[in-house]
Coordinates of N, CA and C and ligand atoms in Angstrom, one line a residue:
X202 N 145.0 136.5 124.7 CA 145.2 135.1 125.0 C 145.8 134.4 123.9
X203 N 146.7 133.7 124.4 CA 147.6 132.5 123.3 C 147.5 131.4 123.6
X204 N 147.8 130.7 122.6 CA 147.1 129.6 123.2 C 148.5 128.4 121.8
X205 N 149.3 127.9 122.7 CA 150.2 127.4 122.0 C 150.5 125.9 122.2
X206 N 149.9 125.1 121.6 CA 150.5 123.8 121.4 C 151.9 123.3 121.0
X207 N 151.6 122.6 121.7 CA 153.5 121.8 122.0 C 153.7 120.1 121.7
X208 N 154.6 119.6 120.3 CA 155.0 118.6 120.0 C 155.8 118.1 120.7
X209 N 155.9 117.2 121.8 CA 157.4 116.9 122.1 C 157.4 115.7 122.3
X210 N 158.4 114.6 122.6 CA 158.4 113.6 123.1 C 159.2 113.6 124.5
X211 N 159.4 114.7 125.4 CA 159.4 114.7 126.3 C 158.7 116.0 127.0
X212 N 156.8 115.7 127.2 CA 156.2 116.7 127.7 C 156.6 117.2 129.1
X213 N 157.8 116.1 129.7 CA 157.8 116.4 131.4 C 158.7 117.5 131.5
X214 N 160.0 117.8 130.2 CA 160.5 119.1 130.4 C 159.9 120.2 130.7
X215 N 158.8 120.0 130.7 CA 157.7 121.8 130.8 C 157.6 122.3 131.8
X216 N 157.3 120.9 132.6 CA 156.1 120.9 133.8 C 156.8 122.2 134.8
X217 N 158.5 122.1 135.3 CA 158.8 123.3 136.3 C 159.0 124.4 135.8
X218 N 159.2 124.9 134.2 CA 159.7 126.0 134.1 C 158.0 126.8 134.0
X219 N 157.4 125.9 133.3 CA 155.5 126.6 133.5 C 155.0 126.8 134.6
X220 N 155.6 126.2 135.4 CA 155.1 126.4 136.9 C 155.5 127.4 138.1
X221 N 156.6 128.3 137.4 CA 157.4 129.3 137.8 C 157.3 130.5 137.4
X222 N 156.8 131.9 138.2 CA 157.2 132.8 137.6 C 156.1 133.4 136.8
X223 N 156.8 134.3 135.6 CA 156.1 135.4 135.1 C 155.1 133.8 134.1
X224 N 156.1 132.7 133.3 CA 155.1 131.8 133.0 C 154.0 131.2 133.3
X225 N 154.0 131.3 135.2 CA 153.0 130.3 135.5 C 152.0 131.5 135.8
X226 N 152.5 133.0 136.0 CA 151.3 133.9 136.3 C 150.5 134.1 134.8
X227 N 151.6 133.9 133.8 CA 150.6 134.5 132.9 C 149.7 133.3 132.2
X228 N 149.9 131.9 132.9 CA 148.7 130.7 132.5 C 147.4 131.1 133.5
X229 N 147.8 131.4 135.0 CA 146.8 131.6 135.9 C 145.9 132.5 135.1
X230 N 146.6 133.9 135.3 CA 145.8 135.1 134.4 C 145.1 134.8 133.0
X231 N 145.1 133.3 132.5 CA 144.2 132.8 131.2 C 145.3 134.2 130.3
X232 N 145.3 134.0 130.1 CA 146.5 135.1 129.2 C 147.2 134.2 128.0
X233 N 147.3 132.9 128.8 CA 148.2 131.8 128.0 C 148.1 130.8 128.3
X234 N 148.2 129.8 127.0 CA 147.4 128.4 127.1 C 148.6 127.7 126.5
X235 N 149.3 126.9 127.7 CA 150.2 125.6 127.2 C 149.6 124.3 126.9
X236 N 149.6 123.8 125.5 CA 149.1 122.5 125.8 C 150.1 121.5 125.0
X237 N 150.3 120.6 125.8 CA 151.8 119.7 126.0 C 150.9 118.1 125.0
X238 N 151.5 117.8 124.0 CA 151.0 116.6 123.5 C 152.5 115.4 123.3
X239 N 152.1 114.2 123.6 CA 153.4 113.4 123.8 C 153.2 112.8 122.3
X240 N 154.6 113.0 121.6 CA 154.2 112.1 120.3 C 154.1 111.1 120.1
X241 N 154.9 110.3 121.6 CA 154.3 109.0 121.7 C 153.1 108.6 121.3
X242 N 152.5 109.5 121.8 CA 150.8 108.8 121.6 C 150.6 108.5 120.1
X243 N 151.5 108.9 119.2 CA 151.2 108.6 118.0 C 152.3 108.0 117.4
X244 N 153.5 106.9 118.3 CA 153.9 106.2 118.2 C 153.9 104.7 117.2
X245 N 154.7 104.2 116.5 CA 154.1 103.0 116.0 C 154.4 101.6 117.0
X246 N 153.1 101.1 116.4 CA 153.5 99.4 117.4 C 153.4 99.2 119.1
X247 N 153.8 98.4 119.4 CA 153.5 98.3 121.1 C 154.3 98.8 121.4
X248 N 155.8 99.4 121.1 CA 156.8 100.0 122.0 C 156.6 101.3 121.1
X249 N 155.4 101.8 120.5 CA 155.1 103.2 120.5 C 156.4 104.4 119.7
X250 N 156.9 103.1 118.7 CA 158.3 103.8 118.2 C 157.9 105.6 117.4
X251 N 159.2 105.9 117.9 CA 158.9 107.6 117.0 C 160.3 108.0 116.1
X252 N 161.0 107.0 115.9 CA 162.5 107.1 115.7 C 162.8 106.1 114.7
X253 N 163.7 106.1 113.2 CA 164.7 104.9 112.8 C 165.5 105.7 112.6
X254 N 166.5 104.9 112.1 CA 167.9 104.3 111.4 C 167.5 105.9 110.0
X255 N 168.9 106.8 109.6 CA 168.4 107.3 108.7 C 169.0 106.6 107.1
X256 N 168.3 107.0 106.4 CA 168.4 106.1 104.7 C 169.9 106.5 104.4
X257 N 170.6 105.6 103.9 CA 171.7 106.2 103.5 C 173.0 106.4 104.3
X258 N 172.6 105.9 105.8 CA 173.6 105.5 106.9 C 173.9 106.7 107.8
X259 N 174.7 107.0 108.4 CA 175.0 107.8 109.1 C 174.7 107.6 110.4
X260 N 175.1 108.4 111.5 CA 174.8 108.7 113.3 C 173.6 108.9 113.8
X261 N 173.3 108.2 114.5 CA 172.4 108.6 115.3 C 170.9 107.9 114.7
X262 N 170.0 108.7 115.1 CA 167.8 108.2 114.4 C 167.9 109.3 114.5
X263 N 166.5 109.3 113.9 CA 165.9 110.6 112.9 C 164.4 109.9 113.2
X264 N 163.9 111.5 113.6 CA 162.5 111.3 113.8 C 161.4 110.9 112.7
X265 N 160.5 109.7 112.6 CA 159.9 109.9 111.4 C 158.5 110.5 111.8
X266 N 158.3 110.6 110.4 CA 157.3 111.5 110.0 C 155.7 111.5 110.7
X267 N 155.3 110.3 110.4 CA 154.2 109.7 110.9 C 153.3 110.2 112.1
X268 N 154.4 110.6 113.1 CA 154.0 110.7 114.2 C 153.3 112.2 114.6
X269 N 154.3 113.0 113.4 CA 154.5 114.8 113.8 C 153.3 114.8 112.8
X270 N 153.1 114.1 111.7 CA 151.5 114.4 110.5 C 150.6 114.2 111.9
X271 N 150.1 112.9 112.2 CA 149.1 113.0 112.8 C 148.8 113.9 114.0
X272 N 150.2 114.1 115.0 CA 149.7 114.9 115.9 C 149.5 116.1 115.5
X273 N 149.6 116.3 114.2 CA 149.4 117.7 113.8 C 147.5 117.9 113.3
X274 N 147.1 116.4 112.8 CA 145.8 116.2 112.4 C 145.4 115.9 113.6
X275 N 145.8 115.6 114.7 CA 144.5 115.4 116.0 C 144.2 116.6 116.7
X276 N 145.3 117.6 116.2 CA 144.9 118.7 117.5 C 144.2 119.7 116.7
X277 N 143.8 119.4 115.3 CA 142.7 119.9 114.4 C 143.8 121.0 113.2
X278 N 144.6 120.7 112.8 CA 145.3 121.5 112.1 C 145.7 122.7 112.6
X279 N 146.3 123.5 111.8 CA 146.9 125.1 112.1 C 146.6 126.4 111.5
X280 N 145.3 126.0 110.5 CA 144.8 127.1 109.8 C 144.8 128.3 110.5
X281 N 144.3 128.0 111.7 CA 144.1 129.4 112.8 C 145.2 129.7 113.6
X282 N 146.6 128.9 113.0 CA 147.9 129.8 113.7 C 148.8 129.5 112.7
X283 N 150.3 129.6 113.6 CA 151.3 129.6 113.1 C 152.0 128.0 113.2
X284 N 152.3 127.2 112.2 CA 153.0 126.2 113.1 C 154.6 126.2 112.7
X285 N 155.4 126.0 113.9 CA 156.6 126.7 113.8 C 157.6 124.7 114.3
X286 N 158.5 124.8 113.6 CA 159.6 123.9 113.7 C 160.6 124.5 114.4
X287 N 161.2 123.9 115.9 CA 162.4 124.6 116.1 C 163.4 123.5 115.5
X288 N 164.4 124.5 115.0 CA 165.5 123.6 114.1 C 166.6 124.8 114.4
X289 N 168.0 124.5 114.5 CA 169.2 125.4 114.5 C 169.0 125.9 112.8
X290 N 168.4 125.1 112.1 CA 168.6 125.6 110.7 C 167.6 127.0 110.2
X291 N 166.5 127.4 111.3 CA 165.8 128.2 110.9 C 165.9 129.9 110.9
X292 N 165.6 130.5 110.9 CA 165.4 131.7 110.8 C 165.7 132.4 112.4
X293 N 166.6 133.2 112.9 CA 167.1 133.5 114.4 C 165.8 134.1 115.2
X294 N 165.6 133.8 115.9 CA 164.8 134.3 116.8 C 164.9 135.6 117.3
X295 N 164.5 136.7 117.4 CA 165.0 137.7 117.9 C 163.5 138.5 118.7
X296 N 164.1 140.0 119.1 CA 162.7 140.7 119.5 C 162.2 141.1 119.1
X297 N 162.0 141.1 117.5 CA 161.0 141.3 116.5 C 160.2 140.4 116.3
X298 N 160.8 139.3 115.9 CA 160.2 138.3 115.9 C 159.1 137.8 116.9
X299 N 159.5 137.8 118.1 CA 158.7 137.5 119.2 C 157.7 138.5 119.4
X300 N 158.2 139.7 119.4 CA 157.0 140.5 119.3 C 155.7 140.5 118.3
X301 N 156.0 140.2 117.2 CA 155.5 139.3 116.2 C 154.5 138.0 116.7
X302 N 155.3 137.1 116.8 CA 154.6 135.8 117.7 C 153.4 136.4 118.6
X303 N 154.0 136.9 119.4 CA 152.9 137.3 120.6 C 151.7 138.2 120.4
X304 N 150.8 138.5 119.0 CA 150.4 138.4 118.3 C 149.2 137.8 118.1
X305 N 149.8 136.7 117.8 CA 148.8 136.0 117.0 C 147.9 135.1 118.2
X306 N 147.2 134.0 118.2 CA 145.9 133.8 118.8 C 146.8 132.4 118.8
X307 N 147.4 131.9 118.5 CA 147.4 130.3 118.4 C 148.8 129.9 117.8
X308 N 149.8 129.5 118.1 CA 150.9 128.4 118.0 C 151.1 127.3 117.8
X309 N 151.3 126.3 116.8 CA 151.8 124.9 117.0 C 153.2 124.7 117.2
X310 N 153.7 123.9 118.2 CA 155.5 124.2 117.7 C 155.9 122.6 118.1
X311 N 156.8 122.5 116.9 CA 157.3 120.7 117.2 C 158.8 120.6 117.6
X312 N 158.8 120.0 118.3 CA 160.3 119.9 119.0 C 161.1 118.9 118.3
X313 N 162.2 119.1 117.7 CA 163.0 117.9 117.3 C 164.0 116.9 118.0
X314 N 164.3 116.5 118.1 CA 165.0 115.2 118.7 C 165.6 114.5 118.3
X315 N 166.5 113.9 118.9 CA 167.6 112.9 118.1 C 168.5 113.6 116.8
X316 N 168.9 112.9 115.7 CA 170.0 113.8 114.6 C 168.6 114.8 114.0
X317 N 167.3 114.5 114.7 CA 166.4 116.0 113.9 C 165.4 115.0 113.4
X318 N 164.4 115.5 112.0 CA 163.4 114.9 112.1 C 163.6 114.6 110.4
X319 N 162.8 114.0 109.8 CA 162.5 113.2 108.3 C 161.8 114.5 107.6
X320 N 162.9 114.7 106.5 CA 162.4 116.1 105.8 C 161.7 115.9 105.3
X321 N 160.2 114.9 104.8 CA 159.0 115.2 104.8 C 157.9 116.0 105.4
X322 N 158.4 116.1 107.0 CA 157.7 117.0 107.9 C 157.7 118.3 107.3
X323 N 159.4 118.7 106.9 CA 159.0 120.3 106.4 C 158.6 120.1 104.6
X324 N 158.8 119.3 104.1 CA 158.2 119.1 102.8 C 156.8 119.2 102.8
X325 N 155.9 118.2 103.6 CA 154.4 118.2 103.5 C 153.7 119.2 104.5
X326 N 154.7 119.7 105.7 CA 153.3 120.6 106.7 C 154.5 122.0 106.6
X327 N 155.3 122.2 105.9 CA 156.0 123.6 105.4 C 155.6 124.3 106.6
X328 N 156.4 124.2 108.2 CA 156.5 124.5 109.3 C 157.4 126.3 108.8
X329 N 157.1 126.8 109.8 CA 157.8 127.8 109.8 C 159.2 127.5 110.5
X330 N 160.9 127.7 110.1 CA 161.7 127.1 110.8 C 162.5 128.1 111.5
X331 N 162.1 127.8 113.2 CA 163.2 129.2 114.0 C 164.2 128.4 114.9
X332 N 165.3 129.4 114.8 CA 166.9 128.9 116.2 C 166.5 129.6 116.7
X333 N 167.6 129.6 117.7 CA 167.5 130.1 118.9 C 168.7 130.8 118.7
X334 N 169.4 130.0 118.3 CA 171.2 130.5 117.9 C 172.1 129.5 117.1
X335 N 173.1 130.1 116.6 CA 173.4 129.0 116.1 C 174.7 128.1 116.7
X336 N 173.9 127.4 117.6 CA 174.7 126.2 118.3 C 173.7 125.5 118.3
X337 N 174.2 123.8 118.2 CA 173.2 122.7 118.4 C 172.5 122.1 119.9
X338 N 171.3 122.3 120.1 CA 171.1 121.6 121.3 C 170.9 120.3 121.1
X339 N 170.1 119.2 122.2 CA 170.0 117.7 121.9 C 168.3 117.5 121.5
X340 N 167.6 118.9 121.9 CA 166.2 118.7 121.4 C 165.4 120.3 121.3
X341 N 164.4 120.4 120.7 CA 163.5 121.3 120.9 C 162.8 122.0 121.9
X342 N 162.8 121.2 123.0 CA 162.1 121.6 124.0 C 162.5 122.9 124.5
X343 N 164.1 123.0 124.9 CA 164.4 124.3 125.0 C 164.0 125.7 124.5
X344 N 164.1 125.1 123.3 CA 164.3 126.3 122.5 C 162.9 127.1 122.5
X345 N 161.8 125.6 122.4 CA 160.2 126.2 122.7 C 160.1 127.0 124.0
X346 N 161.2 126.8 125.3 CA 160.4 127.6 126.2 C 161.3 129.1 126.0
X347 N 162.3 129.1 125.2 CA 162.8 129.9 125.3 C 161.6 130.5 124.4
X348 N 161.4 129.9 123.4 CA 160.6 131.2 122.0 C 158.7 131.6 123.6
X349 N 158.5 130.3 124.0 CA 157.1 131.0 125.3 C 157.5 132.0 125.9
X350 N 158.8 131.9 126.5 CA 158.3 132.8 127.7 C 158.8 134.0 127.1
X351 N 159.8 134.5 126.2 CA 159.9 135.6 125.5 C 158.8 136.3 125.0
X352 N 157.9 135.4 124.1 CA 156.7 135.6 124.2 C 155.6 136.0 125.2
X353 N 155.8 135.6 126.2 CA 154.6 135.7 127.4 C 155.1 137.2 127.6
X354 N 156.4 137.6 128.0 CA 156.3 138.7 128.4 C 155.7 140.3 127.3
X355 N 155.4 139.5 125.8 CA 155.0 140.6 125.8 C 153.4 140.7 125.6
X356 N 152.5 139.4 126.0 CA 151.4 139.7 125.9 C 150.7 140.9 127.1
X357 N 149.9 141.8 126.0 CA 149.4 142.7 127.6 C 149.0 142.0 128.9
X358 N 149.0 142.4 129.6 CA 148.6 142.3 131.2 C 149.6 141.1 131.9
X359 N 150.8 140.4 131.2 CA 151.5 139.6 131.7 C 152.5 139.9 132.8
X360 N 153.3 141.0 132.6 CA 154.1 141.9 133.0 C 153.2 142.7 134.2
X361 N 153.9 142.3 135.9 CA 153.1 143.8 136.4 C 153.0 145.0 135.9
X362 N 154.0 145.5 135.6 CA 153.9 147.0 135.4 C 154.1 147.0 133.6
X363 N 153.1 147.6 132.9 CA 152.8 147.3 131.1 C 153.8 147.9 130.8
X364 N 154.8 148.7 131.2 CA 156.0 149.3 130.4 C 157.2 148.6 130.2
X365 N 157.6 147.4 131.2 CA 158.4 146.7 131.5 C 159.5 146.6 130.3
X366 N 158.2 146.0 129.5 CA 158.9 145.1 128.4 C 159.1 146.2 126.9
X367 N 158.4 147.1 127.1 CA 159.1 148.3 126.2 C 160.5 149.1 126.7
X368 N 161.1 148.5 128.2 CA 162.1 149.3 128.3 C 163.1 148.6 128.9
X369 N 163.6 147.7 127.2 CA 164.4 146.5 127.6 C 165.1 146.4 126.6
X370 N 166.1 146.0 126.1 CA 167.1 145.9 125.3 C 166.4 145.1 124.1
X371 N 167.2 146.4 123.1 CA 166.6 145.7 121.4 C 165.6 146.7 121.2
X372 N 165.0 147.2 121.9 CA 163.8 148.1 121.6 C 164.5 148.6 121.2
X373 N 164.1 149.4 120.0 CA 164.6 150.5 119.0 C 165.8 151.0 118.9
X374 N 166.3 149.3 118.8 CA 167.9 149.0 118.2 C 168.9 149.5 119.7
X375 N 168.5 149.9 120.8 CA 169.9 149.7 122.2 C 169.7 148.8 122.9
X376 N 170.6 148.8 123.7 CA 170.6 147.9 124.9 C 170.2 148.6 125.9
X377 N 169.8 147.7 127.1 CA 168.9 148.9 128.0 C 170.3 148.8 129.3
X378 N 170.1 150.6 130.0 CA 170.5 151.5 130.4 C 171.5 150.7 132.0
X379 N 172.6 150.9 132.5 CA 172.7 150.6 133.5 C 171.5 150.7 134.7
X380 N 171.3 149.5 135.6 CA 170.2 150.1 136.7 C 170.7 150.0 138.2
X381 N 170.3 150.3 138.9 CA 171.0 150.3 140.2 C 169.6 150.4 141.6
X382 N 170.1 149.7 142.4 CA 169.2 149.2 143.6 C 169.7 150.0 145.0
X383 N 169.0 149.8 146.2 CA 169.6 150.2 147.3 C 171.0 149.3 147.2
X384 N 171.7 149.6 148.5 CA 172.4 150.8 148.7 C 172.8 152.1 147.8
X385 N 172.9 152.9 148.4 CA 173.2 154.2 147.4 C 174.9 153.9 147.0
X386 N 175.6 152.8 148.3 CA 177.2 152.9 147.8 C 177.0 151.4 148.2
X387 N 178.1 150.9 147.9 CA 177.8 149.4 147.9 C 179.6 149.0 147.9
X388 N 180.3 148.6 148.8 CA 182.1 148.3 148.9 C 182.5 149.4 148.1
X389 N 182.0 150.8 148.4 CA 182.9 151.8 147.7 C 182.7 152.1 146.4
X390 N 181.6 151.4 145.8 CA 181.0 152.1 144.1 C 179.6 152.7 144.6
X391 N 179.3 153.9 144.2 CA 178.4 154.8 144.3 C 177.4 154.9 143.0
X392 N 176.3 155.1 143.3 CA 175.3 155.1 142.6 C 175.8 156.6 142.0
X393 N 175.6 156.3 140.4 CA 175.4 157.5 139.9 C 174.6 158.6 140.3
X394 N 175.3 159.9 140.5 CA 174.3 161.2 141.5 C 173.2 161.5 140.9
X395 N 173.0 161.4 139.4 CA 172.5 162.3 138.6 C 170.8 161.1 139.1
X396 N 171.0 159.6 139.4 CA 169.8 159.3 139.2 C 169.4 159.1 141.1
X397 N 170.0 159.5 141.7 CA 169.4 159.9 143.2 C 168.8 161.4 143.1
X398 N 169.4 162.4 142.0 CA 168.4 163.8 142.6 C 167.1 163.6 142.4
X399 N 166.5 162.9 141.3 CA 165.0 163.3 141.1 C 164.5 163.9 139.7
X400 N 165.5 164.7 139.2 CA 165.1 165.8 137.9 C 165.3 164.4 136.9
X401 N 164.1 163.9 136.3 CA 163.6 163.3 135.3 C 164.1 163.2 134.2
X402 N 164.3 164.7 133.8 CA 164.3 164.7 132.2 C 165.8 164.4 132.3
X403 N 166.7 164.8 133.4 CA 167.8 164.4 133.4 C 168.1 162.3 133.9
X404 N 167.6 162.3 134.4 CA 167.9 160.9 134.1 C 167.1 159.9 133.0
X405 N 166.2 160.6 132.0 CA 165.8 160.2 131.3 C 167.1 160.4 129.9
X406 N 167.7 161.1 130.2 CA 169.1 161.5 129.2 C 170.0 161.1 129.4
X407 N 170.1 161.0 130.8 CA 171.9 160.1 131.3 C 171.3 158.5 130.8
X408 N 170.2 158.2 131.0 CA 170.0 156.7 130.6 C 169.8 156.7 129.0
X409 N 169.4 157.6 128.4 CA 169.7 157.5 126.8 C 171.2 157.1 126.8
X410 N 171.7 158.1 126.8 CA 173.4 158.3 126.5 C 173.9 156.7 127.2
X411 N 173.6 156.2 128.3 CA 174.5 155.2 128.6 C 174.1 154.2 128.0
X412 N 172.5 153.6 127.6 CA 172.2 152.8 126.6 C 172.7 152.6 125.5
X413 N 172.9 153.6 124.9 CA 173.4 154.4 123.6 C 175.2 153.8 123.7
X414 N 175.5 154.4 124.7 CA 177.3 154.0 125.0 C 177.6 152.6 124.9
X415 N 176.6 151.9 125.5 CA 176.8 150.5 126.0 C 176.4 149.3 124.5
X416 N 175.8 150.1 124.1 CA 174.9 149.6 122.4 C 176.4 149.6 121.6
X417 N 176.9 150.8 121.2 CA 178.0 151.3 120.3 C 179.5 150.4 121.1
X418 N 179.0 149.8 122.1 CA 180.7 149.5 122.8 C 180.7 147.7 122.7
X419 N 179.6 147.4 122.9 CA 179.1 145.9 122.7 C 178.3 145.3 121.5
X420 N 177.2 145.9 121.2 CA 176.7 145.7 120.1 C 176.5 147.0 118.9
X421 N 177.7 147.2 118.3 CA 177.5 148.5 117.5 C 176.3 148.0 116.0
X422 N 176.2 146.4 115.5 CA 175.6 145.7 114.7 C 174.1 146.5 115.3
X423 N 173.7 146.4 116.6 CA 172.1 146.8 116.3 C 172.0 148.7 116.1
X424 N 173.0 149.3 116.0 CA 172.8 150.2 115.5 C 172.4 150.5 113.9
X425 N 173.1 149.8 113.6 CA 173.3 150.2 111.8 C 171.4 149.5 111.3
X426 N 171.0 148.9 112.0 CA 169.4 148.9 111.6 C 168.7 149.3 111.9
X427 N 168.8 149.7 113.7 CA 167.8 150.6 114.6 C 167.5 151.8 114.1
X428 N 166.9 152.5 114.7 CA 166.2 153.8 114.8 C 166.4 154.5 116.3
X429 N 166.5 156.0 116.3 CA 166.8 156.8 117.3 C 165.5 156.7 118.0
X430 N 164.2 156.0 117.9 CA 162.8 156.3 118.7 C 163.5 155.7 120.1
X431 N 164.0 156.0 120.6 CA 164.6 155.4 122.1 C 163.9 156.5 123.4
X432 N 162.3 155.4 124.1 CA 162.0 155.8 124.6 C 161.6 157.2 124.7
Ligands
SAM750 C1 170.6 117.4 117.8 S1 169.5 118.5 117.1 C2 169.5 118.1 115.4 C3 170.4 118.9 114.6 C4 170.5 118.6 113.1 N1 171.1 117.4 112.9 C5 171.2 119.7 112.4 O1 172.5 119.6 112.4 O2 170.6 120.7 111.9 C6 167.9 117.9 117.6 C7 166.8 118.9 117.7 O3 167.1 119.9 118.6 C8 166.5 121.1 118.3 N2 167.5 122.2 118.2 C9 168.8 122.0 118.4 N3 169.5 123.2 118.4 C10 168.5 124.1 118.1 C11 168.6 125.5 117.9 N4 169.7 126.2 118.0 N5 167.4 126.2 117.7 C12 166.2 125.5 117.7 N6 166.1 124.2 117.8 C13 167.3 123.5 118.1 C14 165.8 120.9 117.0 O4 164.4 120.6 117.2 C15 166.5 119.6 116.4 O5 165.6 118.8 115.6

């Protein structure tokens, strides 16, 4: 069970993608705990501000600080996790990483907004900082469900079938294998023969080799770090 808290000032981005799918089976199954905090609530003044003007001029507001300290002190600190900053400036996200994440017992993750947030937040609460890629979006929120549900799939019992997610691209540096569904022909392309007969060890090889092909032809970069443990 995970159990991951969420800074945002827009908690209503969540509500349909958690409510869908492998995310919302793996909240049913207690497996995983989303808990959505509005930073409003730690807003200043009667219009509950979370935003100024940044020092020194420039485009746009910049989140201050005030808001991301205390919701970080109401939800009882993060001694017992990780608390993670999504920022374009952080460290790439990948399937190590997430396999990593998925891990641990507990998540804080604060979403940024606007030109981003008042670099006291990572000066005083030294957030861990992950992208997603390096392009800019307009907030965090994305990026958190992108870093959940990556994550969800690899908590055990999340996935129907437990091998799922060991037999997917990036595991042990390939991309995973062409696959193919009914029809056996489909407008005149035919399912490869080798994986209609049955003999195993041979489609356990033709799908090495095409993983392998498909790795070296698109991403030859995750070779030069991977390892041959392929399945
Ligand atoms: C418009 S962006 C701010 C970008 C910031 N001015 C910069 O150039 O680094 C607003 C927020 O979106 C989120 N964000 C945007 N792109 C992201 C990415 N690639 N990965 C993770 N978070 C991202 C961050 O939380 C960021 O604070």
């Amino acid at each position: 069970m995970i159990k991951i808290d969420v800074l945002t000032l827009f908690p209503g981005f969540f509500e349909s993608p958690l409510s869908a799918s492998i995310l919302k089976i793996a909240i049913e199954k207690g497996l995983l705990e989303i808990r959505l905090h509005d930073l409003r609530t730690w807003g200043v003044g009667k219009r509950r501000n979370v935003d100024d003007r940044p020092y020194g001029g420039g485009p746009g507001m910049l989140m201050t600080p005030g808001p991301i300290f205390e919701a970080v002190e109401a939800i009882g600190g993060t001694k017992d996790g990780r608390l993670i900053l999504l920022t374009p400036q952080g460290k790439r996200l990948d399937q190590e990483l997430l396999d990593e994440l998925a891990r641990e017992q507990r998540l804080v993750l604060i979403c940024g907004r606007y030109e981003g947030i008042d670099e006291r937040v990572r000066i005083g609460l030294s957030p861990e900082e992950i992208s997603i890629g390096d392009y800019v979006l307009s907030g965090g929120e994305i990026p958190s469900l992108v870093l959940i549900e990556g994550l969800a799939r690899q908590i055990p019992g999340v996935l129907g079938d437990a091998s799922s997610a060991d037999a997917e691209s990036f595991k042990g540096g390939v991309l995973d294998f062409p696959q193919y569904t009914r029809p056996p022909e489909f407008r005149g392309m035919r399912v490869p023969e080798v994986l209609l007969g049955g003999d195993h060890k041979k489609i356990d090889e033709w799908r090495r080799q095409e993983g392998l092909r498909r790795t070296l032809a698109v991403r030859p970069d995750l070779r030069s770090g991977g390892t041959d443990g392929y399945r």
